[in-house]
Short mmCIF file of C-alpha atoms and ligand atoms in Angstrom, two decimals:
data_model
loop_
_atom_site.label_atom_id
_atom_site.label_comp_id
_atom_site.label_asym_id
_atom_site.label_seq_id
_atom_site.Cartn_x
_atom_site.Cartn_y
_atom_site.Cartn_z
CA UNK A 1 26.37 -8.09 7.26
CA UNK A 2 28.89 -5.45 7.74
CA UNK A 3 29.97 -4.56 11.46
CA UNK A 4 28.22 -1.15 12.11
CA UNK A 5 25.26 -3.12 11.28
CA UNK A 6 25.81 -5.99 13.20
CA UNK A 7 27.20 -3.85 16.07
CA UNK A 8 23.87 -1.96 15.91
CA UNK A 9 22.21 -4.86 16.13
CA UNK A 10 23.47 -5.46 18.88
CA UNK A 11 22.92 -3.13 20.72
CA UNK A 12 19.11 -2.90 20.52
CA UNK A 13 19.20 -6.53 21.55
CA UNK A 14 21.16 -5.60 24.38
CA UNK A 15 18.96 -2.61 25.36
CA UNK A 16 16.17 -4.28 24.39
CA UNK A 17 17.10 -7.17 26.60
CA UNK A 18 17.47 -4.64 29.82
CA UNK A 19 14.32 -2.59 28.40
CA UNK A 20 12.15 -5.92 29.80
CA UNK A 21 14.11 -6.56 32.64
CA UNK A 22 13.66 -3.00 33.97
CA UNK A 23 9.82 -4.33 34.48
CA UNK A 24 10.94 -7.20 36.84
CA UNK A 25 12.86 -10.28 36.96
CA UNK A 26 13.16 -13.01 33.79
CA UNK A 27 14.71 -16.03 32.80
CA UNK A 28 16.17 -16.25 29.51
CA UNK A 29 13.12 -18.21 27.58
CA UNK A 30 10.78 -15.47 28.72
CA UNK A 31 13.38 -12.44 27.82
CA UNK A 32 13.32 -14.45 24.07
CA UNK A 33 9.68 -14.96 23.74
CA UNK A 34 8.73 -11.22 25.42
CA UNK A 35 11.32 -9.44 22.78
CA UNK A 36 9.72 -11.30 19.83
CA UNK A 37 6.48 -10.94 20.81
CA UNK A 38 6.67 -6.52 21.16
CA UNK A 39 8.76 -6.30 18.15
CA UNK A 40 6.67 -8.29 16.14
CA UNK A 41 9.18 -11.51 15.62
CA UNK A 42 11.14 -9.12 13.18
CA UNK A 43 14.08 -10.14 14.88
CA UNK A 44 13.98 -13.36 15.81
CA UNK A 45 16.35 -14.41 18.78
CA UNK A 46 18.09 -17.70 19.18
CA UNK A 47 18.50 -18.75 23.09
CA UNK A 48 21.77 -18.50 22.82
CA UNK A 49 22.03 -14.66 21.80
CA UNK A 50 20.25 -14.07 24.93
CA UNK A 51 22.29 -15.98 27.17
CA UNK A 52 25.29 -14.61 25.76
CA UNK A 53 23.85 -10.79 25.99
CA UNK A 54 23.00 -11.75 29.47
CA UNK A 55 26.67 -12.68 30.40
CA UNK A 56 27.62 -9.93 29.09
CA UNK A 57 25.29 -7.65 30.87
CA UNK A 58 26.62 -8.89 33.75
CA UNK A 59 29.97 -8.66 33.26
CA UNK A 60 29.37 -5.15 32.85
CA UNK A 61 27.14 -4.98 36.43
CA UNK A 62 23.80 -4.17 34.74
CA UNK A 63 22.07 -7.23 35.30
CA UNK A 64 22.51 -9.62 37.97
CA UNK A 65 21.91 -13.43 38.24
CA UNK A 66 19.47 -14.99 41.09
CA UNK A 67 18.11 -18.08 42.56
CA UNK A 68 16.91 -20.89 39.64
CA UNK A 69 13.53 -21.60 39.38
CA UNK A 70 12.16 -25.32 39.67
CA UNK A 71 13.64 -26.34 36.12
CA UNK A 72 17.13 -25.21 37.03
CA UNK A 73 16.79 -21.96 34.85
CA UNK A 74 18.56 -18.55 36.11
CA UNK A 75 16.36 -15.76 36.55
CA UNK A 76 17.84 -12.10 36.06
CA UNK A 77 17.36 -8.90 37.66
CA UNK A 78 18.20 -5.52 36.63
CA UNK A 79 20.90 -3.67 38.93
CA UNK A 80 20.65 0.33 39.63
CA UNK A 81 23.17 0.81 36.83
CA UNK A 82 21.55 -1.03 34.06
CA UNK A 83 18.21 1.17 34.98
CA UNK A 84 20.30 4.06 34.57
CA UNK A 85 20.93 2.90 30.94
CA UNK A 86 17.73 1.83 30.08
CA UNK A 87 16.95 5.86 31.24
CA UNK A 88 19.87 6.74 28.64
CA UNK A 89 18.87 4.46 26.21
CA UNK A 90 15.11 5.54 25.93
CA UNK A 91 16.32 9.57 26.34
CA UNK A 92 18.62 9.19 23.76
CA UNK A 93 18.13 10.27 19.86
CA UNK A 94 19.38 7.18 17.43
CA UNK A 95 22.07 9.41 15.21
CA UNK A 96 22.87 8.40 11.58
CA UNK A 97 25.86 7.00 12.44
CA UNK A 98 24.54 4.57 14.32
CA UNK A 99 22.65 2.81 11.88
CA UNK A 100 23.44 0.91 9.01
CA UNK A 101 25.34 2.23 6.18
CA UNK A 102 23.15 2.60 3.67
CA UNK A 103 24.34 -0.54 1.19
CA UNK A 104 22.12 0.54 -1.79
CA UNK A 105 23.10 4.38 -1.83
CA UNK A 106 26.28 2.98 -2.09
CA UNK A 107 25.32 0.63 -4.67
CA UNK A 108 23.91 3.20 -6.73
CA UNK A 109 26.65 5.22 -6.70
CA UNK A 110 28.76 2.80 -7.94
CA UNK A 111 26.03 1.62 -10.57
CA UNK A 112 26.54 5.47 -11.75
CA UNK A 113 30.28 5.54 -11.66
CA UNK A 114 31.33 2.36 -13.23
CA UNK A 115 31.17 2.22 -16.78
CA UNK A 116 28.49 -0.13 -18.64
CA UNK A 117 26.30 -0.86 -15.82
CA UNK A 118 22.49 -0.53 -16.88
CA UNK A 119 21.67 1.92 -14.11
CA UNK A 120 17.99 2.58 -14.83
CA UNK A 121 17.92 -1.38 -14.92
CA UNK A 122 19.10 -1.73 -11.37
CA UNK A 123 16.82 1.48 -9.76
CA UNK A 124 13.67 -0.31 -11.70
CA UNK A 125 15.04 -4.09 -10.50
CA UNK A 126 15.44 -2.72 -6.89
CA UNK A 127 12.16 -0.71 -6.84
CA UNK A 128 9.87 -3.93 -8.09
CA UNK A 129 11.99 -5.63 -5.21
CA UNK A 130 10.93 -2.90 -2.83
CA UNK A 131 7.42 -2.76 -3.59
CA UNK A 132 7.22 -6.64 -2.82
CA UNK A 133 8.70 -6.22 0.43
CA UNK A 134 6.25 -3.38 0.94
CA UNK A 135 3.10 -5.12 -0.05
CA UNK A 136 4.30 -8.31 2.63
CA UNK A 137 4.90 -5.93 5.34
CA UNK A 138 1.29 -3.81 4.51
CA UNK A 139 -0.50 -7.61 4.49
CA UNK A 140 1.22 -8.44 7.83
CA UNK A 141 -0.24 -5.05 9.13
CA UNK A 142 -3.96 -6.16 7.70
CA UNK A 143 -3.07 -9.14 9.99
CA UNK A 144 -2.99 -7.16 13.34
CA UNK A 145 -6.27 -5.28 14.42
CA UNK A 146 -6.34 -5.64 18.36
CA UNK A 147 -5.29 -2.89 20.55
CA UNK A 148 -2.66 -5.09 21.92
CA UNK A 149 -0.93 -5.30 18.07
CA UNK A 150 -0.03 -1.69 19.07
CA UNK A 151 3.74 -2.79 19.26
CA UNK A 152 4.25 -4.57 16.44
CA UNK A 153 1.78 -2.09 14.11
CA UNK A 154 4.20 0.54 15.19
CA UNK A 155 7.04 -1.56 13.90
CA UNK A 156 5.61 -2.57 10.79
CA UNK A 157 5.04 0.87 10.30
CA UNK A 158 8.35 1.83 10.85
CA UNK A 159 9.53 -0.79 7.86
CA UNK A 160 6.74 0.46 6.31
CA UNK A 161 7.94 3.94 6.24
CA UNK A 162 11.45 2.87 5.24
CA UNK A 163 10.32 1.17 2.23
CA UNK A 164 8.33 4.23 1.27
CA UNK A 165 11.12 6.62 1.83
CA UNK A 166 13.11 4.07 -0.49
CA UNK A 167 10.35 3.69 -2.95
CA UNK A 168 10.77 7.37 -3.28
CA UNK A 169 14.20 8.01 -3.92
CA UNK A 170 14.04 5.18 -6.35
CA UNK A 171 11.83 7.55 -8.64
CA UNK A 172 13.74 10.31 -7.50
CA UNK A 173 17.01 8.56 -8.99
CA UNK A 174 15.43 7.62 -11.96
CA UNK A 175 14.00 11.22 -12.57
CA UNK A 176 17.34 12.82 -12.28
CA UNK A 177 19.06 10.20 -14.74
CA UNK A 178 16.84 10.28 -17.12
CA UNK A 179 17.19 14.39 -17.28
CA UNK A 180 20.57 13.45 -17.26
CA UNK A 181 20.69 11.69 -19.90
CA UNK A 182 18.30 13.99 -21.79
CA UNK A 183 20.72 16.76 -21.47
CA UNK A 184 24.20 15.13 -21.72
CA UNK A 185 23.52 12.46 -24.30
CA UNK A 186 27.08 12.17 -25.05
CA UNK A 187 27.30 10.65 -21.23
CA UNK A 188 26.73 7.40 -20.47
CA UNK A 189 23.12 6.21 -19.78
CA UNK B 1 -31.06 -25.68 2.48
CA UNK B 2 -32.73 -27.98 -0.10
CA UNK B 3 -33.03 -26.26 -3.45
CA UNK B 4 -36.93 -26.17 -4.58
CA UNK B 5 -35.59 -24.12 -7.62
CA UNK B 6 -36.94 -25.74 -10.46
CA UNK B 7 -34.95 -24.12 -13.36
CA UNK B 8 -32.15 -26.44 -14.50
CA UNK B 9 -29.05 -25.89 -12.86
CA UNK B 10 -26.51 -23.28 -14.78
CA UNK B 11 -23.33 -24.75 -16.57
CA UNK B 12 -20.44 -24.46 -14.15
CA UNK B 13 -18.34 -21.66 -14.33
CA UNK B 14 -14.39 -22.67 -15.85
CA UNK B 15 -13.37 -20.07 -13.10
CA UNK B 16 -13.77 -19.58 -9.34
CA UNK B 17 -17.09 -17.40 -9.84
CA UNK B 18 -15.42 -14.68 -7.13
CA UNK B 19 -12.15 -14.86 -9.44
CA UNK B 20 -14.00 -14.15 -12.81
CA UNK B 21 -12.31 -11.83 -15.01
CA UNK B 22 -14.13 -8.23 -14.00
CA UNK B 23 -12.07 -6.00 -16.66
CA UNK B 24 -9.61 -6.77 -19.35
CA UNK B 25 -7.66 -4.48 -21.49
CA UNK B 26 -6.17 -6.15 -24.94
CA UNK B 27 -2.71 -3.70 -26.37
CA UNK B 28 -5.07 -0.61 -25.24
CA UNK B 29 -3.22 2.58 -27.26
CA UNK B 30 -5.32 6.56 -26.26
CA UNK B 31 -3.90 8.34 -28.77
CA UNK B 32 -5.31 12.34 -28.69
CA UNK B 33 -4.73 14.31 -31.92
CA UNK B 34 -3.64 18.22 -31.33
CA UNK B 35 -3.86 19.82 -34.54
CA UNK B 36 -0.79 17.96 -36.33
CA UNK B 37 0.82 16.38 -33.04
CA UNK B 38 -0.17 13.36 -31.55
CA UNK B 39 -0.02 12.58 -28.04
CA UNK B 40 0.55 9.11 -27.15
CA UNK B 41 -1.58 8.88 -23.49
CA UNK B 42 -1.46 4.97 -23.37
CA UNK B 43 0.25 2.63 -26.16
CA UNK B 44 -0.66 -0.90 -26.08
CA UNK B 45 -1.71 -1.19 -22.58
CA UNK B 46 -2.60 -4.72 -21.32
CA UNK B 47 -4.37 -6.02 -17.82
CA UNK B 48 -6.52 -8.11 -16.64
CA UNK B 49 -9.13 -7.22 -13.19
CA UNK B 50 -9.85 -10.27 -11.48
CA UNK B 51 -12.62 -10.05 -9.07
CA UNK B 52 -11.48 -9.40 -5.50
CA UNK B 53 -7.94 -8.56 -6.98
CA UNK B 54 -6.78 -4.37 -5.84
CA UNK B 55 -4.60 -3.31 -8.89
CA UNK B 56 -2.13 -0.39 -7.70
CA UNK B 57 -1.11 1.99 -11.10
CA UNK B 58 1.78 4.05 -10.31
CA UNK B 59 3.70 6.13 -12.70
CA UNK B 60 5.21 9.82 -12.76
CA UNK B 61 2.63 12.64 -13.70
CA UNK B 62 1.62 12.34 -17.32
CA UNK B 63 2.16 8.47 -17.95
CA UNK B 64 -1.23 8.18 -18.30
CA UNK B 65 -2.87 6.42 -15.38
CA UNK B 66 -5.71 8.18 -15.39
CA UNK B 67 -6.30 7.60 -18.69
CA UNK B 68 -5.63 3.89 -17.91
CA UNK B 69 -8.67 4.30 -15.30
CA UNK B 70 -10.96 6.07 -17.79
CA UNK B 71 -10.87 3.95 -20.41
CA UNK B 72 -11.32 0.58 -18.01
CA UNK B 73 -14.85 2.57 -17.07
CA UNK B 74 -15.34 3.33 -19.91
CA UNK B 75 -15.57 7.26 -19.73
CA UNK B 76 -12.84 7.52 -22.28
CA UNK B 77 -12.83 5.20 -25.49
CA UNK B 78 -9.40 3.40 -26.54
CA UNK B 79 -7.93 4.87 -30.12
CA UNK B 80 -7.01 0.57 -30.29
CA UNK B 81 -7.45 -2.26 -28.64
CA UNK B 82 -9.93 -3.80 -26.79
CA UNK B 83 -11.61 -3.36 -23.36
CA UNK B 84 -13.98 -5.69 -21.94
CA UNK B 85 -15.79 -4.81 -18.31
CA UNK B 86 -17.80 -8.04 -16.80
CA UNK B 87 -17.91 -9.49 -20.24
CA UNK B 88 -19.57 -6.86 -22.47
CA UNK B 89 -16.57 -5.22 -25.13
CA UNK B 90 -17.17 -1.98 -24.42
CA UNK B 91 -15.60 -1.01 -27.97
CA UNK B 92 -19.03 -1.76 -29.51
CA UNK B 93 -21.28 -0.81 -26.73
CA UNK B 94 -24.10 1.72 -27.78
CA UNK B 95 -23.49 4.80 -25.57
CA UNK B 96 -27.07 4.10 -23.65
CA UNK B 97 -25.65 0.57 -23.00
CA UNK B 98 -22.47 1.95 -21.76
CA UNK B 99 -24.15 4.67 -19.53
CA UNK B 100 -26.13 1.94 -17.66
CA UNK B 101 -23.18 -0.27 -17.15
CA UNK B 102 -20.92 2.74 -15.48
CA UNK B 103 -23.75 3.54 -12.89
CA UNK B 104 -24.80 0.17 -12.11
CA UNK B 105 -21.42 -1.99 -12.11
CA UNK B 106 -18.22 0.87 -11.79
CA UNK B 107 -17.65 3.45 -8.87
CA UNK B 108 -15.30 6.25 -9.51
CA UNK B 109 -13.58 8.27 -7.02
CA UNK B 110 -12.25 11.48 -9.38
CA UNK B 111 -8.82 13.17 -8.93
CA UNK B 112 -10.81 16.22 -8.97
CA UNK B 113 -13.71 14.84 -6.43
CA UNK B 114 -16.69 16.04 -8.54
CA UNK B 115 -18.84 16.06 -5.46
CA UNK B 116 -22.03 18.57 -6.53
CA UNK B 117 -21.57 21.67 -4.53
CA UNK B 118 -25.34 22.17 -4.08
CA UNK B 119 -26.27 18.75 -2.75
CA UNK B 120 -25.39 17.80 0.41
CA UNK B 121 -22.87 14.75 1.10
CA UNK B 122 -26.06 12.31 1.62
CA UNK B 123 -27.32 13.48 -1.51
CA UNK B 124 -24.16 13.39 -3.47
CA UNK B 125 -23.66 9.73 -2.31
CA UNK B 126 -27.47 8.81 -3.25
CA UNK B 127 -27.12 10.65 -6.58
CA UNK B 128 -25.69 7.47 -8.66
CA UNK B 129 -28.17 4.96 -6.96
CA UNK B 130 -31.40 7.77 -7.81
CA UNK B 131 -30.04 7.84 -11.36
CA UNK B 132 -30.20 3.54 -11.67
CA UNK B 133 -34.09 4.16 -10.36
CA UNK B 134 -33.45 3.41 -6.82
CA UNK B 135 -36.42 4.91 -4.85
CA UNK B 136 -35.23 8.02 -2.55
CA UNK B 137 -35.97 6.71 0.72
CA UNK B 138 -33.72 3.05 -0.38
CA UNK B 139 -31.42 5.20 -1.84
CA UNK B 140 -30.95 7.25 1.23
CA UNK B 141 -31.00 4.45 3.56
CA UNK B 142 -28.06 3.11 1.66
CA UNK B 143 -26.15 5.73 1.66
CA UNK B 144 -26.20 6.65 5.31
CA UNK B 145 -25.33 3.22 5.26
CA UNK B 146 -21.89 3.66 3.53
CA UNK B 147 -21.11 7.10 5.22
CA UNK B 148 -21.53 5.34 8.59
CA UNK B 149 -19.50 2.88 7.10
CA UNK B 150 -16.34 5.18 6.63
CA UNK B 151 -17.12 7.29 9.64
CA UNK B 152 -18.51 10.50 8.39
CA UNK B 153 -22.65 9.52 9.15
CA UNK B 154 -22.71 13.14 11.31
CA UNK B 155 -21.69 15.14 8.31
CA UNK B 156 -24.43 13.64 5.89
CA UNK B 157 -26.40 17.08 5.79
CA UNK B 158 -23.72 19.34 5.17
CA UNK B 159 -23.07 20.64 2.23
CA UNK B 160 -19.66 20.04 -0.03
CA UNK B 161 -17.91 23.76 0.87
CA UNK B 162 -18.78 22.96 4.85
CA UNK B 163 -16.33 19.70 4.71
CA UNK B 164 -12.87 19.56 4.82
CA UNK B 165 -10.44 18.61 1.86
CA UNK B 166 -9.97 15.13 4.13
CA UNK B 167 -14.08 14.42 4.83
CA UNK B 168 -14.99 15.69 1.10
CA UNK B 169 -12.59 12.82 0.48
CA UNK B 170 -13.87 10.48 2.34
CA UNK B 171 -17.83 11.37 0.81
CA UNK B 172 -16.34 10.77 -2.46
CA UNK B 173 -15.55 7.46 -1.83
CA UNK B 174 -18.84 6.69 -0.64
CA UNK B 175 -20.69 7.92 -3.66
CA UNK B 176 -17.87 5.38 -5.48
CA UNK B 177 -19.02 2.71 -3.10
CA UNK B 178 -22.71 2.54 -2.83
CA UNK B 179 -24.67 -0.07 -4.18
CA UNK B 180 -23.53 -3.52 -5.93
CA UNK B 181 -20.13 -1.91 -8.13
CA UNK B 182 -18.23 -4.71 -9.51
CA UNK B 183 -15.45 -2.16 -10.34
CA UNK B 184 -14.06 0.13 -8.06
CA UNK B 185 -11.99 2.43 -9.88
CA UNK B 186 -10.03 5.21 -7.74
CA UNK B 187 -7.72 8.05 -9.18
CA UNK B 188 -5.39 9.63 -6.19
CA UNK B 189 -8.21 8.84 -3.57
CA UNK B 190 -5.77 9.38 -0.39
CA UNK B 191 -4.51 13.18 -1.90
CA UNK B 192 -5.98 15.28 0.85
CA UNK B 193 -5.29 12.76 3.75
CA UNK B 194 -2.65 12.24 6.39
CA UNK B 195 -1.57 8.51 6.62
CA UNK B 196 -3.65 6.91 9.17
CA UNK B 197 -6.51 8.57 7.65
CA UNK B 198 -5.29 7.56 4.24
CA UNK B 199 -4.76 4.22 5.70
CA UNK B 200 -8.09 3.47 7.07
CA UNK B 201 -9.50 4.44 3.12
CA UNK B 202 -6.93 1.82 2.02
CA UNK B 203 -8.76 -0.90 4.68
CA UNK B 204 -12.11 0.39 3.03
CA UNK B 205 -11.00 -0.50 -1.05
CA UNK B 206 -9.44 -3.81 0.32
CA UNK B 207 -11.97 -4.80 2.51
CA UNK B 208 -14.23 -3.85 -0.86
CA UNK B 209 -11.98 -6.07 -2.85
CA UNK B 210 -11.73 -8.96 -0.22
CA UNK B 211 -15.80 -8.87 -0.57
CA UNK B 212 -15.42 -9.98 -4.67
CA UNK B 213 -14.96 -6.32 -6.13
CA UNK B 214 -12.49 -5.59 -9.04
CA UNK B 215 -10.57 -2.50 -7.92
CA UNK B 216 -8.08 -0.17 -9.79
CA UNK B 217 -6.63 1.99 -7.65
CA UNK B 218 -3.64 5.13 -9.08
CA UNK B 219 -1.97 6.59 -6.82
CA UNK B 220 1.37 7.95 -5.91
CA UNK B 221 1.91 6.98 -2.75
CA UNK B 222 3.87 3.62 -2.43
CA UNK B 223 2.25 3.22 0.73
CA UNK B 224 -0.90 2.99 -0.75
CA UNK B 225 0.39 0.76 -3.21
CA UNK B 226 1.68 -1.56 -0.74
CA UNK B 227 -1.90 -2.72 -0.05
CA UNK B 228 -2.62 -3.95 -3.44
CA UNK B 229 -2.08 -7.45 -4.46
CA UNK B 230 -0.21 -6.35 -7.67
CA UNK B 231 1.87 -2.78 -8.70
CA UNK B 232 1.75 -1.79 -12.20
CA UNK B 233 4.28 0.86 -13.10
CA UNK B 234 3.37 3.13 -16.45
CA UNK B 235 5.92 5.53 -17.94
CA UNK B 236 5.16 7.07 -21.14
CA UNK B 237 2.21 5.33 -21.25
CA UNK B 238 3.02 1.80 -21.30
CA UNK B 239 3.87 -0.85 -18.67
CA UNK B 240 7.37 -0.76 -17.81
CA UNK B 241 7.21 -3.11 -14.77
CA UNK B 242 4.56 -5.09 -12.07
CA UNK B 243 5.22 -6.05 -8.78
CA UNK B 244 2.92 -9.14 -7.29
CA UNK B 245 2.59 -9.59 -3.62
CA UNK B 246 3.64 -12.98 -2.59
CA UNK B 247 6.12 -13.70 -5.25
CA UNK B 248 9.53 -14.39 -3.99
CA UNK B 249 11.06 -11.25 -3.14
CA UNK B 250 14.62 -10.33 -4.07
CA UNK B 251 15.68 -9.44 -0.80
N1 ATP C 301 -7.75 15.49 -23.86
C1 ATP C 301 -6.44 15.42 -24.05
N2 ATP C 301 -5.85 15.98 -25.10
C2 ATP C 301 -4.52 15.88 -25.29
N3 ATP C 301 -3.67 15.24 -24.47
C3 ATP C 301 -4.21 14.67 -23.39
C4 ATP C 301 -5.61 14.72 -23.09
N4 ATP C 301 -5.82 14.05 -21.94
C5 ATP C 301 -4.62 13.60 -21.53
N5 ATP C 301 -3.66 13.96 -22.39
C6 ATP C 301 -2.22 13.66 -22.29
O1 ATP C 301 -2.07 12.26 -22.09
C7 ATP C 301 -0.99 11.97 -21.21
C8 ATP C 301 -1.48 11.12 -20.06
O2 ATP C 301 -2.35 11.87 -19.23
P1 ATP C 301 -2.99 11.31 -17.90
O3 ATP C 301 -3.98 12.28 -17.41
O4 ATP C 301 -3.44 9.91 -18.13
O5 ATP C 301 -1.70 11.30 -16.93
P2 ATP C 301 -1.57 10.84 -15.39
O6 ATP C 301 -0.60 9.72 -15.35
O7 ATP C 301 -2.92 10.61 -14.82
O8 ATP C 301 -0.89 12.13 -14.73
P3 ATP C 301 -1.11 12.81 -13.27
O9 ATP C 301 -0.30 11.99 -12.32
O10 ATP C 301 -0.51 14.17 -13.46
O11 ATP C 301 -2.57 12.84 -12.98
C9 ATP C 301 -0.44 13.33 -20.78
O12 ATP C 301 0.67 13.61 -21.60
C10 ATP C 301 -1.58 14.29 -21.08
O13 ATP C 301 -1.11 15.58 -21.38
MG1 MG C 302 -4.08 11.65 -13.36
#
């Protein structure tokens, strides 16, 4: 996992985190099970991640810790800055930068540039690979019908989208090398 | 339920009687002459259909998925090869044979739509169940019954050039699935729709498939695609690749 990603990872867990706490007070077992349950489990969250985000959180005054409930457990409240960014958070446009580099662009690329790689071989590899993941995530959809899926539809559909746009470029990649290839035989395949 | 059937129990089937083999295509080749060229539309092609599989053909333009579909319904004859639909080789098939066996057992949904521009959408939909003898009324009945069941029962009366691209669609595909078809095949059936819309057609050949149909499905949409339980890529007319839901996935 390379840092950007992880860092943006991070971040939504954070702001996710805040997102549920900006509806009233938790503890951290419900914070864990209320994240997976809107987004789907697609990122699963071990306590300790949320005990550490917590700390965190309140080391930088947007949450603040309270009484313990009967099993000892610390619940959380939000303070007046962490509402103001949740606010932020939701009013804010994700930019490019802020999400992962894109490791198979950058794959490709390389594929292209480095001598006796079998490019076409790693777009059709990658695509069959894609197409897998795309047919899971469209049978996990099928799974969800009630209204109350609406959350984790939405994010399904979101992976779904990604795969698609992926899917595409695929066949976009392998349409340009094979005109390539038609046109420059003399260059490598 | 006791059985009072007297008739002696039928051998057992070697296969799972809602995974029987519903079309199979042995090294296929379409080969269409053009003076002294030869185009090459499919070259030794080979599938098998189970019942309640969805088969997902993708493949840039001219790689010869619809001829794929054609020839499994047998509206197009292989140059090679052999093609067998519920058990009958329809190589060998006389053409009245083969005629009764694409209106009772396949549905198509065209590229092109082919809805009849002076019926209306209830009577293009009743049209292949009127042709197998069906009596009007039955006919009808059923094919309010499959309008309703894709949402577009209020537009039964109106005629094809009083639809939209999106509900002409949508008729289409009920005139592909009315009555018992054992093969669904569908060429670009989503073309005119935006995604939800195109999604809830997807539900409709899955849900079709779930219930024991065979359905082949082209499209070039890998959203589409992702519905089907297995992805067969075609360029230049063969099978370059498949992709099978539920096999380990390289990421
Ligand atoms: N009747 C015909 N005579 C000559 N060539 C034909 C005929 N029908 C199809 N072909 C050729 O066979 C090849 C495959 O055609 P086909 O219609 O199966 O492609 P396709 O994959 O469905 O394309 P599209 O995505 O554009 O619909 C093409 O090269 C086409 O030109
Ligand atoms: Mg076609």
């Amino acid at each position: 996992m390379n840092t950007e990603y992880a860092y943006s990872v991070f971040m939504s867990i954070r702001h996710g985190l805040l997102a549920l706490l900006s509806q009233g007070s938790r503890h951290g077992y419900q914070l864990r099970a209320e994240f997976e349950a809107s987004t789907g489990a697609t990122w699963p969250l071990n306590i300790g991640q949320v005990y550490t985000t917590l700390a965190r959180m309140e080391r930088d005054g947007l949450v603040a810790p309270g009484e313990q409930d009967e099993q000892g457990r610390i619940v959380y409240s939000i303070t007046p800055d962490g509402a103001t960014e949740v606010g932020r958070w939701f009013a804010t446009p994700i930019t490019q930068t802020e999400r992962p580099r894109d490791e198979l662009a950058i794959k490709l690329a390389m594929a292209v540039t480095t001598q006796d790689v079998d490019v076409a071989g790693v777009v059709q590899a990658q695509r069959t690979a894609t197409m897998r993941t795309l047919q899971e995530l469209t049978r996990s959809k099928r799974g969800l019908d009630s209204p109350l899926d609406t959350a984790q539809t939405l994010i399904l559909d979101s992976k779904i989208f990604q795969a698609e746009a992926e899917l595409r470029w695929l066949d976009h990649c392998e349409a340009v090398l094979s005109r390539r290839s038609l046109q420059h035989p003399q260059e490598k395949q | 339920m006791i059985d009072r059937d007297p008739s002696p129990v039928p051998p057992v089937a070697e296969e799972d009687p809602g995974r029987a083999l519903v079309v199979e295509l042995a090294d296929v080749s379409r080969v269409h002459v053009e003076g002294t060229q030869f185009v090459v539309a499919l070259k030794e092609v080979s599938l098998k259909v189970s019942a309640g599989e969805l088969i997902a053909v993708m493949g840039p333009s001219g790689s010869g998925k619809s001829t794929l579909l054609n020839i499994a319904g047998g509206l197009d004859r292989a140059t090679s090869g052999g093609v067998m639909v519920e058990g009958e080789l329809l190589n060998v098939l006389l053409p009245s044979r083969l005629a009764a066996l694409r209106r009772r057992r396949v549905g198509y949904v065209f590229q092109d739509l082919n809805l009849i521009p002076s019926l209306t959408a209830v009577e293009n939909v009743m049209l292949p169940r009127e042709l197998d003898g069906v009596r009007t009324a039955k006919a009808r009945q059923e094919a309010l019954a499959v309008l309703g069941e894709i949402g577009v029962a209020d537009l039964a009366e109106r005629f094809p050039d009083e639809l939209s691209g999106g509900q002409r669609q949508r008729v289409a595909i009920a005139r592909a699935l009315v009555g018992e078809r054992r093969l669904i095949l569908a060429d670009e059936p989503t073309g005119a729709l935006d995604t939800a819309t195109g999604d809830d057609i997807l539900r409709l050949l899955r849900a079709r498939a779930d219930a024991g149909a065979a359905v082949i499905l082209v499209t070039h949409e890998p959203r589409y695609a992702g519905w089907a339980d297995r992805v067969v890529f075609l360029r230049d007319g063969q099978i370059v690749d498949s992709a099978t839901a539920g096999l380990a996935s390289a990421r």
